[in-house]
Amino acid sequence: MSEFPARAVVDLGVVRANARTLGDLAPTAQVMAVVKADAYGHGLLPVARAALEGGATWLGVAQVSEALALRAGGIRSRVLTWLYAPGAPLADAVAADVDLSVAAPWALREVEAAARSTGRTARVHLKVDTGLGRNGLTPADLPEVLNAALRLEAEGVVRVAGIWSHLAFADEPGHPTLHAQAEVLRAVADDAEARGARFEVRHIAASTSTLTDPALHLDLVRPGIALYGLTPVPQLGGPERFGLVPAMTVEAELATVKRLPAGHGMSYGHHYVTPRDTTVGVVPLGYADGVPRHASGVDGAPGAPLGVGGRRLAIAGRVCMDQVMVDLGPDATEAAGDRVVLFGTGADGGPTAQDWADAAGTISYEIVTRLGARVPRVYVDRARTTEGGALRVAEGVQ
């Protein structure tokens, strides 16, 4: 184990099972496992491999560097990358057989240059802004770019493999804009095919639509947060409603345990004052490790929850750069080195990433993706252990 007194334990068997569940929920579509942002903080390569074992046939990343890291790690599935600025290493991506999104006229020109320089056909997906108002070609701009792409396809310079979009109200099932945007995508895709395009995939559904709206599945779904067992729609229920399980548990060892008298302030600014003689503990994780400062316990309100010895406690006082405090209570028996769970599966009633999101006024996506690099990732595969194999444990594997 690492000398660092905390870790994020990622169960790859859970990732594999979640991928399988998502495939079952979208039986008419292929599954693109979205592993951007270091697989939402879970670890790019281990998670990518587990997702593919679970039936995903595509991987999706935002940055070109992430796609190249997948290829360098031996991943051979289809990979789509979609966010880059002028001057990105597109020649490297084309040489590595990475699919590239085209969201602006200049992007197609740079893809063309990359393809010509490598002598390889570049696979592109035309990104259409169907209403999000973010990245993508407007329907008015699409015909000119499409015509240029089809001319390049006739030369063998590019292959127009897909057309796609993002939903503006993706986390609000039933919102009227969802199907309106899908209709825009269908219309421009039909028009493009009438002009000669031969799309392999049309795609617009991310996690929420994968879970809740089969009409939006089209040819390919792109689950992100759901792959990691977290719900994108907590207003509809936890992950268990969809047959998903959180893959990550963040835990630490208590660094200091000591007695403090009643009326003693804890952490910066003394925003928490002990209400009685008590035992307090130091948890050696702080905002440098991704613990949100907004998760502090201040002004009489408890901070984010902590699981200690089967009890559900909370951060007391301000979150510091490297540590948080917890009031263990007057009858505590904990000692330095005892385990504290920040968040995990919640199966035992312990805290979850959603609980942390609620406490910090954010979403579970941010809780897991902001986890700092100095927190070791430890990979286990408990499903294969229960099948009779040895527990697979690897630390910091990428």
Coordinates of N, CA and C in Angstrom, one line a residue, residues 62-64 82-91 100-114 135:
A62 N -12.7 13.7 -24.1 CA -12.8 15.0 -24.5 C -11.5 15.4 -25.3
Q63 N -10.3 15.2 -24.7 CA -9.1 15.7 -25.1 C -8.3 14.7 -26.0
V64 N -7.6 15.2 -27.0 CA -6.8 14.4 -27.9 C -5.8 13.6 -27.1
W82 N -13.3 14.8 -28.9 CA -14.2 15.9 -29.4 C -13.9 17.3 -29.0
L83 N -12.8 17.5 -28.3 CA -12.6 18.9 -27.8 C -11.1 19.3 -28.0
Y84 N -10.9 20.2 -29.0 CA -9.5 20.6 -29.2 C -9.5 22.0 -29.9
A85 N -8.4 22.6 -29.8 CA -8.2 24.0 -30.3 C -7.3 23.9 -31.5
P86 N -7.2 25.0 -32.3 CA -6.3 25.0 -33.4 C -4.8 24.6 -33.0
G87 N -4.2 23.8 -33.8 CA -2.8 23.4 -33.4 C -2.7 22.1 -32.7
A88 N -3.8 21.5 -32.4 CA -3.8 20.2 -31.6 C -3.1 19.1 -32.5
P89 N -2.6 18.1 -31.8 CA -1.8 17.1 -32.6 C -2.7 16.1 -33.3
L90 N -3.4 16.6 -34.3 CA -4.4 15.8 -35.0 C -3.7 14.7 -35.8
A91 N -2.5 15.0 -36.3 CA -1.8 14.0 -37.1 C -1.5 12.8 -36.3
L100 N -12.2 11.7 -34.9 CA -12.2 13.1 -34.5 C -13.5 13.8 -34.8
S101 N -14.0 14.5 -33.8 CA -15.2 15.3 -34.0 C -14.8 16.6 -34.7
V102 N -15.7 17.0 -35.6 CA -15.5 18.3 -36.3 C -16.6 19.2 -36.0
A103 N -16.3 20.3 -35.3 CA -17.3 21.2 -34.7 C -17.2 22.6 -35.3
A104 N -16.3 22.8 -36.3 CA -16.1 24.1 -36.9 C -15.5 23.9 -38.2
P105 N -15.6 24.9 -39.1 CA -15.0 24.7 -40.4 C -13.5 24.6 -40.3
W106 N -12.8 25.4 -39.4 CA -11.4 25.3 -39.3 C -10.9 23.9 -38.9
A107 N -11.8 23.2 -38.1 CA -11.4 21.9 -37.6 C -11.3 20.9 -38.8
L108 N -12.2 21.0 -39.7 CA -12.2 20.1 -40.9 C -10.9 20.4 -41.7
R109 N -10.5 21.6 -41.8 CA -9.3 22.0 -42.5 C -8.1 21.4 -41.8
E110 N -8.0 21.4 -40.5 CA -6.9 20.9 -39.8 C -6.9 19.3 -39.8
V111 N -8.1 18.7 -39.8 CA -8.2 17.3 -40.0 C -7.7 16.9 -41.4
E112 N -8.1 17.6 -42.4 CA -7.6 17.4 -43.7 C -6.1 17.4 -43.8
A113 N -5.5 18.5 -43.2 CA -4.0 18.6 -43.2 C -3.4 17.4 -42.5
A114 N -4.0 17.0 -41.4 CA -3.4 15.9 -40.6 C -3.5 14.6 -41.4
N135 N -20.4 23.8 -28.1 CA -19.6 23.4 -29.2 C -20.4 22.8 -30.3

